[in-house]
Short mmCIF file of C-alpha atoms and ligand atoms in Angstrom, two decimals:
data_model
loop_
_atom_site.label_atom_id
_atom_site.label_comp_id
_atom_site.label_asym_id
_atom_site.label_seq_id
_atom_site.Cartn_x
_atom_site.Cartn_y
_atom_site.Cartn_z
CA MET A 1 -38.35 14.04 -14.81
CA ASP A 2 -36.69 14.82 -18.10
CA PRO A 3 -32.97 15.44 -18.06
CA THR A 4 -32.18 18.93 -19.33
CA THR A 5 -29.62 18.80 -22.06
CA THR A 6 -27.86 21.54 -23.92
CA PRO A 7 -26.64 19.85 -27.09
CA ILE A 8 -23.71 21.42 -28.84
CA ALA A 9 -23.68 21.17 -32.62
CA ASP A 10 -21.26 18.69 -34.17
CA ARG A 11 -18.11 20.41 -35.26
CA ASP A 12 -15.30 19.56 -37.63
CA ILE A 13 -12.66 18.72 -35.07
CA SER A 14 -10.16 17.40 -37.62
CA ALA A 15 -8.65 20.87 -37.94
CA VAL A 16 -7.43 20.90 -34.32
CA VAL A 17 -6.12 17.33 -34.09
CA GLU A 18 -2.40 17.15 -33.41
CA PRO A 19 -1.14 13.91 -35.01
CA ASP A 20 1.04 11.95 -32.55
CA ILE A 21 1.13 9.24 -35.24
CA GLU A 22 0.16 9.00 -38.91
CA PRO A 23 -3.62 8.36 -39.11
CA GLY A 24 -4.34 4.76 -40.16
CA ASN A 25 -6.74 1.88 -39.62
CA ASP A 26 -5.53 1.26 -36.07
CA SER A 27 -5.46 4.90 -35.04
CA MET A 28 -8.08 6.95 -33.25
CA GLN A 29 -8.75 10.44 -32.01
CA ALA A 30 -8.41 10.88 -28.29
CA ILE A 31 -7.83 13.47 -25.62
CA VAL A 32 -4.31 13.07 -24.23
CA GLN A 33 -2.42 14.63 -21.34
CA ASP A 34 1.35 14.49 -20.88
CA ALA A 35 1.53 16.53 -17.68
CA TYR A 36 -0.56 17.31 -14.62
CA GLY A 37 -2.25 20.69 -14.53
CA SER A 38 -5.43 22.58 -15.37
CA SER A 39 -7.67 21.84 -18.35
CA ASP A 40 -5.13 23.30 -20.80
CA VAL A 41 -2.96 20.17 -20.41
CA LEU A 42 -5.66 18.30 -22.35
CA ARG A 43 -5.35 18.20 -26.14
CA LEU A 44 -6.95 16.29 -28.98
CA ALA A 45 -4.53 13.95 -30.77
CA GLU A 46 -4.35 11.03 -33.20
CA ILE A 47 -2.95 8.04 -31.31
CA ASP A 48 -2.92 4.23 -31.50
CA ARG A 49 -6.07 2.38 -30.50
CA PRO A 50 -5.64 0.63 -27.15
CA GLU A 51 -4.71 -3.04 -27.21
CA ILE A 52 -6.85 -5.29 -25.05
CA ALA A 53 -5.74 -7.91 -22.54
CA PRO A 54 -7.41 -11.38 -22.50
CA ASN A 55 -9.83 -10.19 -19.78
CA GLU A 56 -10.69 -6.92 -21.56
CA VAL A 57 -13.20 -5.70 -24.12
CA LEU A 58 -12.63 -3.01 -26.77
CA VAL A 59 -15.52 -0.57 -26.83
CA GLU A 60 -16.28 1.86 -29.63
CA VAL A 61 -17.16 4.83 -27.49
CA VAL A 62 -20.46 6.60 -28.19
CA ALA A 63 -20.49 8.73 -25.04
CA ALA A 64 -18.22 9.28 -22.04
CA GLY A 65 -19.06 10.68 -18.64
CA MET A 66 -17.00 13.24 -16.77
CA ASP A 67 -16.55 13.10 -13.02
CA ARG A 68 -14.50 14.63 -10.20
CA GLY A 69 -12.15 11.66 -10.18
CA THR A 70 -11.14 12.47 -13.76
CA TRP A 71 -10.46 16.05 -12.67
CA HIS A 72 -8.21 14.75 -9.86
CA SER A 73 -6.31 12.55 -12.34
CA MET A 74 -5.83 15.58 -14.63
CA ALA A 75 -4.66 17.86 -11.83
CA GLY A 76 -2.58 15.23 -10.00
CA LYS A 77 -4.19 16.44 -6.77
CA PRO A 78 -4.26 15.63 -3.98
CA TYR A 79 -0.55 14.77 -4.26
CA LEU A 80 -1.22 11.64 -2.20
CA MET A 81 -2.69 9.98 -5.30
CA ARG A 82 0.63 10.40 -7.18
CA ILE A 83 2.35 8.30 -4.50
CA MET A 84 -0.52 5.82 -4.65
CA GLY A 85 0.38 4.87 -8.23
CA PHE A 86 -1.26 7.38 -10.59
CA GLY A 87 2.16 8.58 -11.76
CA PHE A 88 4.58 10.77 -9.84
CA ARG A 89 5.48 13.49 -12.38
CA ARG A 90 2.87 12.83 -15.05
CA PRO A 91 -0.17 10.57 -15.31
CA LYS A 92 0.68 6.94 -16.12
CA ASN A 93 -2.55 6.75 -18.05
CA ARG A 94 -2.24 9.22 -20.92
CA VAL A 95 -5.92 9.19 -22.00
CA PRO A 96 -8.29 10.51 -19.34
CA GLY A 97 -11.93 9.55 -18.79
CA LEU A 98 -13.43 6.69 -16.78
CA ASP A 99 -17.14 6.43 -17.54
CA VAL A 100 -17.96 4.92 -20.91
CA ALA A 101 -20.93 3.77 -22.99
CA GLY A 102 -20.71 2.27 -26.45
CA ARG A 103 -20.58 -0.92 -28.55
CA VAL A 104 -18.30 -3.90 -28.19
CA VAL A 105 -15.96 -4.22 -31.21
CA ALA A 106 -13.46 -6.79 -29.87
CA VAL A 107 -13.32 -9.21 -26.94
CA GLY A 108 -10.31 -10.75 -25.19
CA SER A 109 -9.86 -14.52 -25.21
CA GLU A 110 -11.01 -14.92 -21.58
CA VAL A 111 -14.15 -12.76 -21.88
CA THR A 112 -17.41 -14.70 -21.49
CA ARG A 113 -20.14 -12.12 -20.81
CA PHE A 114 -19.92 -10.01 -23.98
CA GLU A 115 -20.14 -10.44 -27.76
CA LEU A 116 -19.38 -8.18 -30.70
CA GLY A 117 -22.08 -5.54 -31.09
CA ASP A 118 -23.29 -5.60 -27.47
CA GLU A 119 -24.34 -2.18 -26.15
CA VAL A 120 -22.50 -1.65 -22.87
CA PHE A 121 -21.58 0.83 -20.12
CA GLY A 122 -18.87 0.77 -17.48
CA MET A 123 -15.57 2.10 -16.16
CA SER A 124 -12.74 2.15 -18.70
CA ARG A 125 -9.12 3.19 -18.78
CA GLY A 126 -9.40 6.19 -21.11
CA SER A 127 -12.91 6.94 -22.35
CA PHE A 128 -12.24 10.40 -23.88
CA ALA A 129 -11.39 8.62 -27.12
CA GLU A 130 -13.02 6.87 -30.05
CA PHE A 131 -12.12 3.45 -28.59
CA ALA A 132 -11.56 2.37 -24.98
CA ALA A 133 -10.33 -0.81 -23.34
CA VAL A 134 -12.49 -1.99 -20.44
CA LEU A 135 -11.99 -4.87 -18.02
CA GLU A 136 -14.83 -7.37 -18.36
CA ASP A 137 -15.65 -7.09 -14.66
CA LYS A 138 -16.10 -3.31 -14.93
CA LEU A 139 -18.63 -3.58 -17.76
CA ALA A 140 -22.36 -4.33 -17.97
CA HIS A 141 -25.04 -4.35 -20.65
CA LYS A 142 -26.60 -0.92 -21.19
CA PRO A 143 -29.94 -0.61 -19.37
CA VAL A 144 -32.94 -0.94 -21.67
CA GLY A 145 -34.43 2.42 -22.61
CA LEU A 146 -31.40 4.52 -21.71
CA THR A 147 -29.55 6.49 -24.37
CA PHE A 148 -25.77 6.06 -24.59
CA GLU A 149 -25.41 9.58 -23.16
CA GLU A 150 -27.55 8.71 -20.14
CA ALA A 151 -25.76 5.40 -19.58
CA ALA A 152 -22.34 7.07 -19.87
CA VAL A 153 -22.89 9.29 -16.84
CA VAL A 154 -23.96 6.49 -14.49
CA PRO A 155 -21.01 4.20 -13.64
CA ILE A 156 -18.68 6.10 -11.27
CA SER A 157 -21.18 8.49 -9.68
CA GLY A 158 -24.12 6.07 -9.58
CA GLY A 159 -21.90 3.28 -8.25
CA THR A 160 -20.48 5.56 -5.55
CA ALA A 161 -23.96 6.65 -4.47
CA LEU A 162 -25.14 3.03 -4.32
CA GLN A 163 -22.13 1.89 -2.29
CA GLY A 164 -22.38 4.90 0.02
CA LEU A 165 -26.03 4.21 0.81
CA ILE A 166 -26.02 0.40 0.93
CA ASP A 167 -22.51 -0.98 1.63
CA SER A 168 -21.34 1.79 3.97
CA GLY A 169 -24.59 3.49 5.03
CA LYS A 170 -26.75 0.35 5.36
CA VAL A 171 -29.76 2.54 4.68
CA GLU A 172 -33.20 1.24 5.76
CA THR A 173 -36.74 2.10 4.77
CA GLY A 174 -38.14 4.98 6.81
CA GLN A 175 -34.78 6.37 7.88
CA THR A 176 -34.01 10.07 7.67
CA VAL A 177 -31.07 10.69 5.34
CA LEU A 178 -29.09 13.92 4.89
CA ILE A 179 -27.21 14.18 1.60
CA ILE A 180 -24.60 16.95 1.58
CA GLY A 181 -23.68 17.70 -2.05
CA ALA A 182 -27.09 16.66 -3.39
CA SER A 183 -26.77 18.67 -6.62
CA GLY A 184 -23.55 17.05 -7.84
CA GLY A 185 -22.61 13.97 -9.81
CA VAL A 186 -22.80 11.55 -6.89
CA GLY A 187 -25.48 13.46 -4.99
CA THR A 188 -28.12 13.44 -7.73
CA TYR A 189 -27.97 9.63 -7.77
CA ALA A 190 -27.84 9.41 -3.97
CA VAL A 191 -31.03 11.48 -3.58
CA GLN A 192 -32.96 9.37 -6.10
CA LEU A 193 -31.66 6.03 -4.80
CA ALA A 194 -32.35 6.90 -1.16
CA LYS A 195 -35.91 7.89 -2.11
CA ALA A 196 -36.34 4.65 -4.08
CA MET A 197 -35.19 2.74 -0.99
CA GLY A 198 -37.89 4.37 1.12
CA ALA A 199 -35.88 6.96 3.03
CA GLU A 200 -36.96 10.50 3.94
CA VAL A 201 -34.34 12.57 2.13
CA THR A 202 -32.96 16.02 2.87
CA GLY A 203 -30.63 17.39 0.21
CA VAL A 204 -28.06 20.14 0.78
CA CYS A 205 -26.87 22.36 -2.11
CA SER A 206 -26.29 25.99 -3.13
CA THR A 207 -29.02 28.50 -4.00
CA THR A 208 -29.13 28.08 -7.78
CA LYS A 209 -29.48 24.30 -7.53
CA VAL A 210 -32.31 24.09 -4.98
CA ASP A 211 -34.86 23.59 -7.79
CA LEU A 212 -32.79 20.74 -9.25
CA VAL A 213 -32.56 18.86 -5.96
CA ARG A 214 -36.28 19.30 -5.37
CA SER A 215 -37.06 18.11 -8.91
CA ILE A 216 -35.21 14.82 -8.41
CA GLY A 217 -37.38 13.98 -5.43
CA ALA A 218 -35.77 15.27 -2.21
CA ASP A 219 -38.39 15.69 0.54
CA HIS A 220 -36.55 18.70 1.96
CA VAL A 221 -33.86 20.92 0.46
CA ILE A 222 -31.46 23.12 2.44
CA ASP A 223 -29.46 25.93 0.82
CA TYR A 224 -26.07 25.79 2.55
CA THR A 225 -25.35 29.44 1.76
CA ARG A 226 -28.35 30.52 3.86
CA GLU A 227 -28.79 27.95 6.62
CA ASP A 228 -26.54 26.07 9.00
CA TYR A 229 -27.79 22.54 8.37
CA LEU A 230 -25.45 21.06 10.99
CA ASP A 231 -26.49 23.21 13.97
CA GLY A 232 -28.09 20.18 15.64
CA SER A 233 -31.67 21.47 15.39
CA ARG A 234 -32.39 18.61 12.95
CA ARG A 235 -30.87 15.16 13.34
CA TYR A 236 -30.60 12.31 10.87
CA ASP A 237 -30.21 8.52 10.90
CA LEU A 238 -27.71 8.64 8.04
CA ILE A 239 -25.53 11.43 6.69
CA LEU A 240 -23.87 11.00 3.29
CA ASP A 241 -21.14 13.65 3.25
CA ILE A 242 -20.26 14.33 -0.40
CA GLY A 243 -19.35 18.04 -0.33
CA GLY A 244 -18.27 20.87 1.93
CA ASN A 245 -15.61 19.26 4.12
CA ASN A 246 -17.38 19.92 7.41
CA SER A 247 -15.59 18.99 10.62
CA LEU A 248 -16.41 15.68 12.28
CA SER A 249 -17.81 17.43 15.35
CA ARG A 250 -20.25 19.47 13.25
CA LEU A 251 -21.35 16.40 11.30
CA ARG A 252 -21.84 14.39 14.49
CA ARG A 253 -24.00 17.16 15.94
CA ALA A 254 -26.59 16.52 13.20
CA LEU A 255 -26.47 12.74 13.58
CA ASN A 256 -28.82 10.74 15.81
CA PRO A 257 -27.09 9.11 18.82
CA THR A 258 -26.91 5.78 16.96
CA GLY A 259 -26.79 7.24 13.44
CA THR A 260 -24.27 6.57 10.67
CA LEU A 261 -21.95 9.05 8.96
CA VAL A 262 -20.44 8.07 5.60
CA ILE A 263 -17.71 10.42 4.38
CA VAL A 264 -17.60 10.18 0.59
CA GLY A 265 -15.64 13.28 -0.45
CA GLY A 266 -15.29 17.04 -0.56
CA GLU A 267 -13.08 19.43 -2.45
CA ASP A 268 -11.65 21.79 0.17
CA GLY A 269 -9.30 19.43 1.96
CA GLY A 270 -6.00 20.82 0.66
CA ASN A 271 -3.51 19.75 -2.02
CA LEU A 272 -1.54 17.24 0.01
CA THR A 273 -4.09 14.66 1.17
CA GLY A 274 -7.39 16.21 0.06
CA GLY A 275 -8.52 16.22 3.69
CA PHE A 276 -8.11 12.47 4.09
CA GLY A 277 -7.24 12.99 7.77
CA ARG A 278 -10.94 13.59 8.42
CA GLN A 279 -11.75 10.10 7.16
CA LEU A 280 -9.01 8.56 9.30
CA ARG A 281 -10.18 10.44 12.40
CA ALA A 282 -13.73 9.20 11.77
CA LEU A 283 -12.56 5.57 11.62
CA ALA A 284 -10.48 5.99 14.79
CA LEU A 285 -13.29 7.64 16.75
CA SER A 286 -16.09 5.34 15.65
CA PRO A 287 -15.44 2.43 18.09
CA LEU A 288 -15.45 4.91 20.99
CA VAL A 289 -18.85 6.51 20.37
CA GLY A 290 -22.46 5.38 19.85
CA GLN A 291 -22.57 6.73 16.31
CA ARG A 292 -21.05 4.77 13.41
CA LEU A 293 -18.51 6.96 11.61
CA THR A 294 -17.17 5.57 8.38
CA MET A 295 -15.83 6.46 4.96
CA LEU A 296 -16.21 5.20 1.42
CA ALA A 297 -13.45 4.17 -0.98
CA SER A 298 -15.65 3.18 -3.88
CA LYS A 299 -14.95 0.10 -5.97
CA GLU A 300 -15.41 -0.18 -9.73
CA ARG A 301 -17.42 -3.36 -10.37
CA HIS A 302 -20.03 -4.56 -12.82
CA THR A 303 -22.28 -5.90 -10.06
CA ASP A 304 -23.09 -2.32 -9.03
CA LEU A 305 -23.98 -1.43 -12.60
CA GLU A 306 -26.30 -4.43 -12.73
CA ALA A 307 -27.82 -3.45 -9.37
CA LEU A 308 -28.45 0.08 -10.67
CA SER A 309 -30.02 -1.07 -13.94
CA PRO A 310 -33.53 -1.87 -12.58
CA TYR A 311 -33.75 1.59 -10.99
CA LEU A 312 -32.67 3.16 -14.28
CA GLU A 313 -35.03 1.03 -16.36
CA ASN A 314 -38.09 1.67 -14.19
CA GLY A 315 -37.42 5.41 -14.02
CA GLN A 316 -36.83 5.61 -10.25
CA VAL A 317 -33.36 6.92 -11.05
CA VAL A 318 -32.86 9.27 -13.99
CA PRO A 319 -29.36 10.46 -14.93
CA PHE A 320 -29.45 14.24 -14.65
CA ILE A 321 -27.41 15.58 -17.56
CA ASP A 322 -26.32 19.20 -17.33
CA LYS A 323 -24.41 19.71 -20.59
CA VAL A 324 -23.24 17.77 -23.63
CA TYR A 325 -19.79 18.47 -25.10
CA SER A 326 -17.91 17.04 -28.10
CA LEU A 327 -14.54 15.26 -27.76
CA ALA A 328 -12.66 18.40 -28.82
CA GLU A 329 -14.51 20.35 -26.13
CA VAL A 330 -13.29 18.20 -23.22
CA PRO A 331 -11.06 21.03 -21.88
CA ALA A 332 -14.10 23.35 -21.79
CA ALA A 333 -16.18 20.63 -20.13
CA MET A 334 -13.48 20.14 -17.50
CA ALA A 335 -13.33 23.89 -16.84
CA HIS A 336 -17.13 23.89 -16.37
CA LEU A 337 -16.84 21.10 -13.80
CA GLU A 338 -13.90 22.79 -12.06
CA ALA A 339 -15.85 26.04 -11.72
CA GLY A 340 -18.54 24.19 -9.75
CA GLN A 341 -21.14 25.18 -12.32
CA ALA A 342 -22.27 21.68 -13.26
CA ARG A 343 -25.81 20.71 -12.30
CA GLY A 344 -25.67 16.93 -12.12
CA LYS A 345 -23.55 15.28 -14.81
CA ILE A 346 -21.51 16.34 -17.86
CA VAL A 347 -21.39 14.07 -20.90
CA ILE A 348 -18.96 13.91 -23.84
CA THR A 349 -20.26 12.61 -27.17
CA ILE A 350 -17.71 10.98 -29.40
N1 NAP B 401 -15.01 8.10 -1.84
C1 NAP B 401 -15.07 7.78 -3.12
O1 NAP B 401 -14.79 6.65 -3.49
C2 NAP B 401 -15.52 8.81 -4.09
C3 NAP B 401 -16.07 8.45 -5.33
C4 NAP B 401 -16.52 9.44 -6.18
C5 NAP B 401 -16.38 10.79 -5.82
N2 NAP B 401 -15.80 11.10 -4.62
C6 NAP B 401 -15.64 12.50 -4.20
O2 NAP B 401 -16.92 13.00 -3.86
C7 NAP B 401 -16.95 14.41 -4.08
C8 NAP B 401 -18.15 14.78 -4.91
O3 NAP B 401 -18.04 14.21 -6.19
P1 NAP B 401 -19.08 14.65 -7.33
O4 NAP B 401 -18.69 13.92 -8.55
O5 NAP B 401 -20.47 14.53 -6.82
O6 NAP B 401 -18.67 16.20 -7.48
P2 NAP B 401 -19.52 17.40 -8.07
O7 NAP B 401 -20.39 16.93 -9.17
O8 NAP B 401 -18.56 18.49 -8.36
O9 NAP B 401 -20.48 17.85 -6.86
C9 NAP B 401 -19.97 18.50 -5.71
C10 NAP B 401 -21.11 18.71 -4.74
O10 NAP B 401 -20.59 19.29 -3.54
C11 NAP B 401 -21.43 20.40 -3.18
N3 NAP B 401 -20.71 21.42 -2.41
C12 NAP B 401 -19.68 22.21 -2.85
N4 NAP B 401 -19.30 23.05 -1.85
C13 NAP B 401 -20.09 22.77 -0.78
C14 NAP B 401 -20.19 23.30 0.54
N5 NAP B 401 -19.37 24.27 0.98
N6 NAP B 401 -21.10 22.78 1.37
C15 NAP B 401 -21.93 21.79 0.96
N7 NAP B 401 -21.90 21.25 -0.28
C16 NAP B 401 -20.99 21.73 -1.14
C17 NAP B 401 -21.89 20.94 -4.52
O11 NAP B 401 -23.04 21.74 -4.32
P3 NAP B 401 -23.27 23.09 -5.20
O12 NAP B 401 -22.77 22.77 -6.59
O13 NAP B 401 -24.74 23.30 -5.13
O14 NAP B 401 -22.45 24.15 -4.57
C18 NAP B 401 -22.17 19.65 -5.28
O15 NAP B 401 -23.44 19.15 -4.94
C19 NAP B 401 -15.62 14.76 -4.72
O16 NAP B 401 -14.73 15.24 -3.73
C20 NAP B 401 -15.13 13.44 -5.27
O17 NAP B 401 -13.72 13.39 -5.38
C21 NAP B 401 -15.38 10.15 -3.76
#
């Protein structure tokens, strides 16, 4: 399967850069945000390059991936995350963007796995920039054969899908797996990984994305706008719940008596907690019923990137890129994601 890309011509972005500092050798262009809000809080600016700690690597960014988590950090929602340390009134981290792919240009004194010039991908603190600092243990060598753009859209979403299926879901060959949110960032990896692991996969998405989910290998595709996929007429060994915020009782109805439910996320849970109560109720109920009801709080770690690499290198998992934007176009890219229009992943080229 070839990823469909819609390249956007390079533009002269220098005209719109707001200098926060005088441009110099240690400066860089980056997207910055000084308040929470919608995509108009994001602006292109000239700022200092990040300094690296002894256990960090400085990466010259070639491409950065966009994901829902970055949207949450921009919006400051659910509010629970502000209390959890993201910054109460404004984001502590001024440069958004987590997923990164690029070349190593400096290494901290304690770093052992990377050298100058290495081509890498991972989870950074601030990838919508020309340079990003990345902890060594959140970085891996770029899979052979992948472009920087493809590698940049893997870390958060691919890692979440892997952890949801293996760590939390404990998926086994031959199991029936329902993936709710199969057309999104996490879901497109989950469908392909579950297939590669020998599961029979049913993907749930909206009408215009049915073809996408079928093209990435789902055995069955259900359009949630037309069918109630949780009416209990079909039951699954494992449900990966990535979208839609269905109630626990509805999800359990479509689960085999000893099946596993993994709640990964969903966007309709309200501003306060983002619907986190559903996850807590699942954990509380699980010991009392035959089904295993659990949730995922994904971890950012290089071991997942290394575990994903063979799937990416042998073509069993192909990053599905929807659109390519330039650094100056990050606000537009974010608005595209927010509108729910993205098919798979959005990538930013630096
Ligand atoms: N637990 C964790 O550690 C963790 C890690 C990463 C992400 N997440 C969360 O997981 C969620 C998905 O992330 P993502 O990056 O995959 O987002 P995304 O790219 O925006 O995808 C969202 C998916 O949800 C589907 N969806 C939307 N409304 C739905 C509905 N009513 N019923 C069923 N499906 C529906 C979408 O399908 P259509 O587009 O076809 O409508 C799409 O497939 C987010 O809430 C994110 O915050 C959690």
